[in-house]
Tab-separated table of C-alpha atoms in Angstrom:
chain	number	residue	atom	x	y	z
O	887	MET	CA	4.126	-12.491	-27.540
O	888	ASP	CA	0.655	-12.297	-25.997
O	889	GLN	CA	0.785	-10.860	-22.474
O	890	HIS	CA	-1.224	-13.706	-20.981
O	891	VAL	CA	1.060	-16.312	-22.577
O	892	TYR	CA	4.118	-14.431	-21.353
O	893	SER	CA	2.732	-14.225	-17.796
O	894	ALA	CA	1.918	-17.936	-17.860
O	895	LEU	CA	5.458	-18.838	-18.904
O	896	ILE	CA	6.966	-16.615	-16.216
O	897	ALA	CA	4.706	-18.105	-13.524
O	898	ALA	CA	5.143	-21.713	-14.643
O	899	PRO	CA	8.184	-22.605	-12.475
O	900	ALA	CA	6.510	-21.237	-9.336
O	901	VAL	CA	3.251	-23.057	-10.176
O	902	ALA	CA	5.123	-26.349	-10.714
O	903	THR	CA	6.897	-25.896	-7.400
O	904	GLU	CA	3.709	-25.188	-5.572
O	905	LEU	CA	1.932	-28.179	-7.117
O	906	TYR	CA	4.791	-30.408	-6.006
O	907	LEU	CA	4.577	-28.993	-2.491
O	908	LEU	CA	0.820	-29.531	-2.558
O	909	TYR	CA	1.459	-33.179	-3.408
O	910	GLN	CA	3.999	-33.411	-0.605
O	911	TYR	CA	1.564	-31.877	1.833
O	912	LYS	CA	-1.314	-34.164	0.934
O	913	SER	CA	0.845	-37.266	0.963
O	914	ARG	CA	2.910	-36.556	4.073
O	915	LYS	CA	0.679	-34.100	6.005
O	916	ASN	CA	3.672	-31.854	6.513
O	917	ILE	CA	2.471	-28.967	8.682
O	918	TYR	CA	5.418	-26.843	7.513
O	919	TRP	CA	4.157	-26.909	3.960
O	920	LYS	CA	6.128	-24.402	1.968
O	921	LEU	CA	3.047	-22.927	0.344
O	922	ASN	CA	2.168	-21.291	3.650
O	923	GLN	CA	5.576	-19.804	4.211
O	924	PRO	CA	6.608	-16.284	3.173
O	925	VAL	CA	8.763	-15.600	0.149
O	926	ARG	CA	10.980	-12.643	1.000
O	927	SER	CA	11.806	-11.521	-2.509
O	928	GLY	CA	10.054	-8.868	-4.537
O	929	VAL	CA	10.352	-10.941	-7.726
O	930	TYR	CA	9.574	-14.431	-6.410
O	931	SER	CA	6.873	-13.163	-4.064
O	932	GLY	CA	4.836	-12.107	-7.043
O	933	LEU	CA	5.306	-15.492	-8.774
O	934	PHE	CA	4.346	-17.436	-5.675
O	935	THR	CA	1.300	-15.182	-5.139
O	936	LYS	CA	0.136	-16.087	-8.714
O	937	ALA	CA	0.690	-19.757	-7.929
O	938	ARG	CA	-1.315	-19.529	-4.731
O	939	ASN	CA	-4.104	-17.745	-6.502
O	940	ILE	CA	-4.337	-20.650	-8.953
O	941	ILE	CA	-4.147	-23.401	-6.325
O	942	TYR	CA	-6.511	-21.797	-3.812
O	943	GLY	CA	-8.850	-20.269	-6.363
O	944	ASN	CA	-8.791	-16.878	-4.658
O	945	THR	CA	-6.481	-13.842	-4.270
O	946	LEU	CA	-3.921	-12.478	-1.852
O	947	GLN	CA	-6.509	-9.875	-0.879
O	948	ASP	CA	-9.037	-12.611	0.011
O	949	ARG	CA	-6.488	-14.628	1.992
O	950	LEU	CA	-5.246	-11.652	3.992
O	951	TRP	CA	-8.764	-10.468	4.814
O	952	LYS	CA	-9.795	-13.954	5.961
O	953	TYR	CA	-6.764	-14.075	8.285
O	954	VAL	CA	-7.278	-10.561	9.657
O	955	GLU	CA	-10.979	-11.265	10.230
O	956	GLY	CA	-10.243	-14.488	12.067
O	957	HIS	CA	-7.321	-13.232	14.153
O	958	SER	CA	-8.380	-9.736	15.268
O	959	GLU	CA	-10.943	-8.047	17.456
O	960	GLU	CA	-13.434	-5.828	15.620
O	961	GLY	CA	-12.989	-2.173	16.548
O	962	ASN	CA	-9.525	-2.785	18.012
O	963	VAL	CA	-7.098	-1.012	15.666
O	964	ASP	CA	-3.966	-2.514	17.287
O	965	SER	CA	-5.401	-6.003	17.035
O	966	VAL	CA	-6.191	-5.497	13.328
O	967	LEU	CA	-2.719	-4.165	12.559
O	968	ALA	CA	-1.097	-6.996	14.525
O	969	ALA	CA	-3.043	-9.617	12.540
O	970	TYR	CA	-2.106	-7.904	9.277
O	971	ASP	CA	1.571	-7.849	10.288
O	972	ASP	CA	1.485	-11.472	11.405
O	973	TYR	CA	0.044	-12.627	8.059
O	974	CYS	CA	2.591	-10.657	6.041
O	975	TYR	CA	5.551	-11.785	8.091
O	976	ASN	CA	4.609	-15.437	8.491
O	977	TYR	CA	2.537	-16.315	5.418
O	978	GLU	CA	2.599	-13.954	2.460
O	979	TRP	CA	4.696	-10.846	2.095
O	980	THR	CA	3.184	-7.631	0.788
O	981	TRP	CA	3.859	-3.908	0.896
O	982	THR	CA	3.183	-1.852	4.027
O	983	ILE	CA	4.563	1.223	5.735
O	984	GLY	CA	4.066	1.934	9.423
O	985	ALA	CA	6.424	3.660	11.859
O	986	VAL	CA	7.764	6.434	9.618
O	987	LEU	CA	4.281	7.236	8.321
O	988	ALA	CA	2.905	7.365	11.863
O	989	GLN	CA	5.659	9.812	12.868
O	990	VAL	CA	5.050	12.082	9.851
O	991	VAL	CA	1.269	12.110	10.409
O	992	GLN	CA	1.699	12.965	14.076
O	993	GLU	CA	4.041	15.829	13.200
O	994	ALA	CA	1.842	17.149	10.368
O	995	SER	CA	-1.380	16.738	12.386
O	996	PRO	CA	-3.516	17.046	9.215
O	997	LYS	CA	-7.214	17.821	9.410
O	998	ILE	CA	-7.666	16.700	5.801
O	999	ALA	CA	-5.288	14.265	4.078
O	1000	LEU	CA	-5.140	12.488	0.746
O	1001	GLU	CA	-3.581	9.106	0.067
O	1002	LEU	CA	-2.706	7.981	-3.452
O	1003	GLY	CA	-2.691	4.204	-3.413
O	1004	THR	CA	-4.817	2.433	-0.769
O	1005	PHE	CA	-3.913	-1.189	-1.590
O	1006	LEU	CA	-5.324	-3.119	1.393
O	1007	GLY	CA	-5.724	-0.243	3.830
O	1008	TYR	CA	-2.732	-0.653	6.146
O	1009	SER	CA	-1.326	2.852	5.624
O	1010	ALA	CA	-4.813	4.351	5.697
O	1011	ILE	CA	-5.337	2.852	9.168
O	1012	ILE	CA	-1.951	4.136	10.305
O	1013	THR	CA	-2.850	7.615	9.047
O	1014	ALA	CA	-6.353	7.603	10.578
O	1015	LYS	CA	-4.950	6.401	13.916
O	1016	ASN	CA	-2.341	9.169	14.120
O	1017	MET	CA	-4.215	12.153	12.708
O	1018	PRO	CA	-6.477	14.379	14.879
O	1019	SER	CA	-9.749	12.817	16.025
O	1020	ASN	CA	-11.703	15.166	13.746
O	1021	GLY	CA	-9.377	14.524	10.800
O	1022	LYS	CA	-10.518	13.129	7.490
O	1023	LEU	CA	-8.643	10.895	5.030
O	1024	ILE	CA	-9.540	10.355	1.396
O	1025	THR	CA	-7.686	7.469	-0.150
O	1026	LEU	CA	-7.629	6.574	-3.854
O	1027	GLU	CA	-7.362	3.012	-5.196
O	1028	ALA	CA	-7.556	1.975	-8.882
O	1029	ASN	CA	-8.045	-1.745	-8.196
O	1030	PRO	CA	-11.687	-2.482	-7.236
O	1031	LYS	CA	-10.780	-5.793	-5.537
O	1032	SER	CA	-8.160	-4.129	-3.342
O	1033	ALA	CA	-10.537	-1.308	-2.514
O	1034	GLU	CA	-13.238	-3.812	-1.498
O	1035	ILE	CA	-10.924	-5.664	0.920
O	1036	ALA	CA	-9.353	-2.418	2.179
O	1037	LYS	CA	-12.796	-1.140	3.127
O	1038	LYS	CA	-13.469	-4.323	5.133
O	1039	ILE	CA	-10.105	-4.061	6.968
O	1040	ILE	CA	-10.500	-0.329	7.628
O	1041	ASN	CA	-14.015	-0.824	8.930
O	1042	ARG	CA	-12.858	-3.623	11.217
O	1043	SER	CA	-10.198	-1.298	12.624
O	1044	GLY	CA	-12.904	1.158	13.645
O	1045	PHE	CA	-11.997	3.945	11.218
O	1046	GLY	CA	-14.699	3.448	8.607
O	1047	GLU	CA	-16.235	6.865	9.304
O	1048	LYS	CA	-12.858	8.627	9.167
O	1049	VAL	CA	-11.618	7.152	5.933
O	1050	THR	CA	-13.256	7.518	2.507
O	1051	ILE	CA	-12.109	5.123	-0.210
O	1052	VAL	CA	-12.465	6.365	-3.777
O	1053	VAL	CA	-12.158	3.802	-6.541
O	1054	GLY	CA	-10.630	5.301	-9.643
O	1055	TYR	CA	-7.494	6.549	-11.360
O	1056	THR	CA	-5.691	9.542	-9.888
O	1057	GLU	CA	-5.686	11.434	-13.175
O	1058	ASP	CA	-9.490	11.337	-13.119
O	1059	VAL	CA	-10.123	11.873	-9.398
O	1060	ILE	CA	-7.584	14.559	-8.398
O	1061	PRO	CA	-8.955	17.286	-10.718
O	1062	GLU	CA	-12.451	16.669	-9.318
O	1063	LEU	CA	-11.539	16.818	-5.589
O	1064	HIS	CA	-12.812	20.388	-5.343
O	1065	HIS	CA	-16.152	19.641	-6.957
O	1066	ASN	CA	-16.917	16.065	-5.876
O	1067	TYR	CA	-15.441	16.026	-2.364
O	1068	ASN	CA	-15.611	19.691	-1.353
O	1069	ILE	CA	-11.882	19.861	-0.769
O	1070	GLU	CA	-10.234	23.298	-0.990
O	1071	THR	CA	-6.732	22.393	0.168
O	1072	LEU	CA	-4.927	19.430	1.689
O	1073	ASP	CA	-2.805	19.465	4.832
O	1074	MET	CA	-1.008	16.258	3.882
O	1075	VAL	CA	-0.617	14.032	0.847
O	1076	PHE	CA	0.767	10.493	1.065
O	1077	ILE	CA	1.973	9.138	-2.328
O	1078	ASP	CA	2.449	5.388	-2.591
O	1079	HIS	CA	1.049	4.045	-5.903
O	1080	LYS	CA	2.492	3.652	-9.404
O	1081	LYS	CA	5.975	5.115	-9.311
O	1082	GLU	CA	5.645	6.597	-12.822
O	1083	ALA	CA	2.577	8.474	-11.582
O	1084	TYR	CA	4.268	10.224	-8.637
O	1085	LEU	CA	5.437	13.296	-10.535
O	1086	PRO	CA	2.359	13.717	-12.838
O	1087	ASP	CA	0.086	13.521	-9.781
O	1088	LEU	CA	2.185	16.074	-7.888
O	1089	TYR	CA	1.828	18.363	-10.908
O	1090	ARG	CA	-1.936	17.836	-10.764
O	1091	LEU	CA	-2.060	18.708	-7.105
O	1092	GLU	CA	0.021	21.834	-7.728
O	1093	LYS	CA	-2.081	22.876	-10.725
O	1094	GLY	CA	-5.294	22.425	-8.746
O	1095	ARG	CA	-3.849	24.518	-5.903
O	1096	PHE	CA	-4.560	21.719	-3.396
O	1097	LEU	CA	-1.291	22.398	-1.567
O	1098	HIS	CA	-1.080	25.365	0.769
O	1099	ASN	CA	1.910	26.877	2.530
O	1100	GLY	CA	2.893	24.217	5.079
O	1101	SER	CA	1.232	21.277	3.333
O	1102	VAL	CA	3.215	18.066	3.765
O	1103	VAL	CA	3.874	15.740	0.851
O	1104	PHE	CA	5.079	12.304	1.973
O	1105	ALA	CA	6.165	9.707	-0.572
O	1106	ASP	CA	7.259	6.118	-0.137
O	1107	ASN	CA	9.681	4.127	-2.336
O	1108	ILE	CA	11.188	7.308	-3.779
O	1109	GLU	CA	14.300	5.372	-4.908
O	1110	MET	CA	11.953	3.864	-7.508
O	1111	ALA	CA	10.704	7.257	-8.703
O	1112	PRO	CA	13.843	9.151	-9.711
O	1113	ASP	CA	12.071	11.800	-11.769
O	1114	PHE	CA	9.869	12.714	-8.804
O	1115	SER	CA	12.863	12.841	-6.461
O	1116	GLU	CA	14.897	14.989	-8.825
O	1117	TYR	CA	12.041	17.456	-9.342
O	1118	ILE	CA	11.109	17.971	-5.734
O	1119	ARG	CA	14.649	18.025	-4.364
O	1120	ASN	CA	15.655	20.702	-6.882
O	1121	SER	CA	12.544	22.776	-6.317
O	1122	ASN	CA	12.786	25.929	-4.267
O	1123	ASN	CA	9.208	25.451	-3.178
O	1124	TYR	CA	9.822	22.565	-0.779
O	1125	LYS	CA	11.811	21.826	2.334
O	1126	CYS	CA	12.933	18.218	2.055
O	1127	ASN	CA	13.609	15.383	4.526
O	1128	TYR	CA	14.737	11.852	3.637
O	1129	TYR	CA	14.309	8.608	5.611
O	1130	GLY	CA	16.422	5.631	4.480
O	1131	GLY	CA	15.489	2.040	5.226
O	1132	THR	CA	14.501	-1.327	3.819
O	1133	ILE	CA	11.226	-2.919	2.744
O	1134	ALA	CA	9.044	-4.328	5.526
O	1135	TYR	CA	8.826	-7.879	6.934
O	1136	GLY	CA	12.468	-8.808	6.453
O	1137	VAL	CA	12.733	-8.210	2.699
O	1138	ARG	CA	16.251	-6.964	2.093
O	1139	VAL	CA	15.586	-4.267	-0.501
O	1140	ILE	CA	16.991	-0.744	-0.028
O	1141	ASP	CA	14.135	1.719	0.199
O	1142	GLY	CA	13.585	5.361	1.001
O	1143	THR	CA	10.785	7.684	1.997
O	1144	GLY	CA	10.705	11.439	2.146
O	1145	THR	CA	8.646	14.399	3.272
O	1146	TRP	CA	8.391	17.742	1.577
O	1147	ASP	CA	6.847	20.776	3.336
O	1148	LEU	CA	5.512	23.307	0.886
O	1149	GLN	CA	7.347	26.578	1.542
O	1150	ARG	CA	5.435	29.086	-0.609
O	1151	SER	CA	2.392	31.193	-0.335
């Protein structure tokens, strides 16, 4: 079956529901219109996001940016993060990571860090906020739309000069970090993109000798990347720590993050 046809069939129930709610809203002026309420399910959240995209004629990225821009103070990082959190908790759920990442960045104190998977910039802001004032973060995002909105949100937070967004696929960008971005080694790497790419990208970082003794590798959602977890936990090259938890904003999905300090010369 054609992928577009399949996607349309999957999204049809959510679209029908949203159209009905739109009718209810327009006819009854119900301020608690369901379309503007969060869906705390990884599966249904995606379906409702597609429905909203069709009804509103825009994207989740556009809607979140509009909210952050209208509910935050430019240059005030805490205000920007608060607006982001408010939108995700009360309107549309999406992926973020905050407290654990902030703790790891503070402990690692990286001067140069790499993030694999920018999405809309939340974790990049957390990293920039908690790394040394002279620190530098390079963050990779394959989706141009997400990168565009992430740049706006990061700039609004005041960290535009500290964070460099690179649009591209990790398999293309990582091998060129030495040449294109003058990076010899990395003090910290945060991995939070396609789960099937976790292990291949770690291999690329190892092969390119980007990790030095004491480099910190921090990965989110490791329960969804079993090959990565198995490799790094059974490697004698890393000292491992694990942080259990659940997905953010009230979504009851078991999750896990971990850090790995490189213990080799």
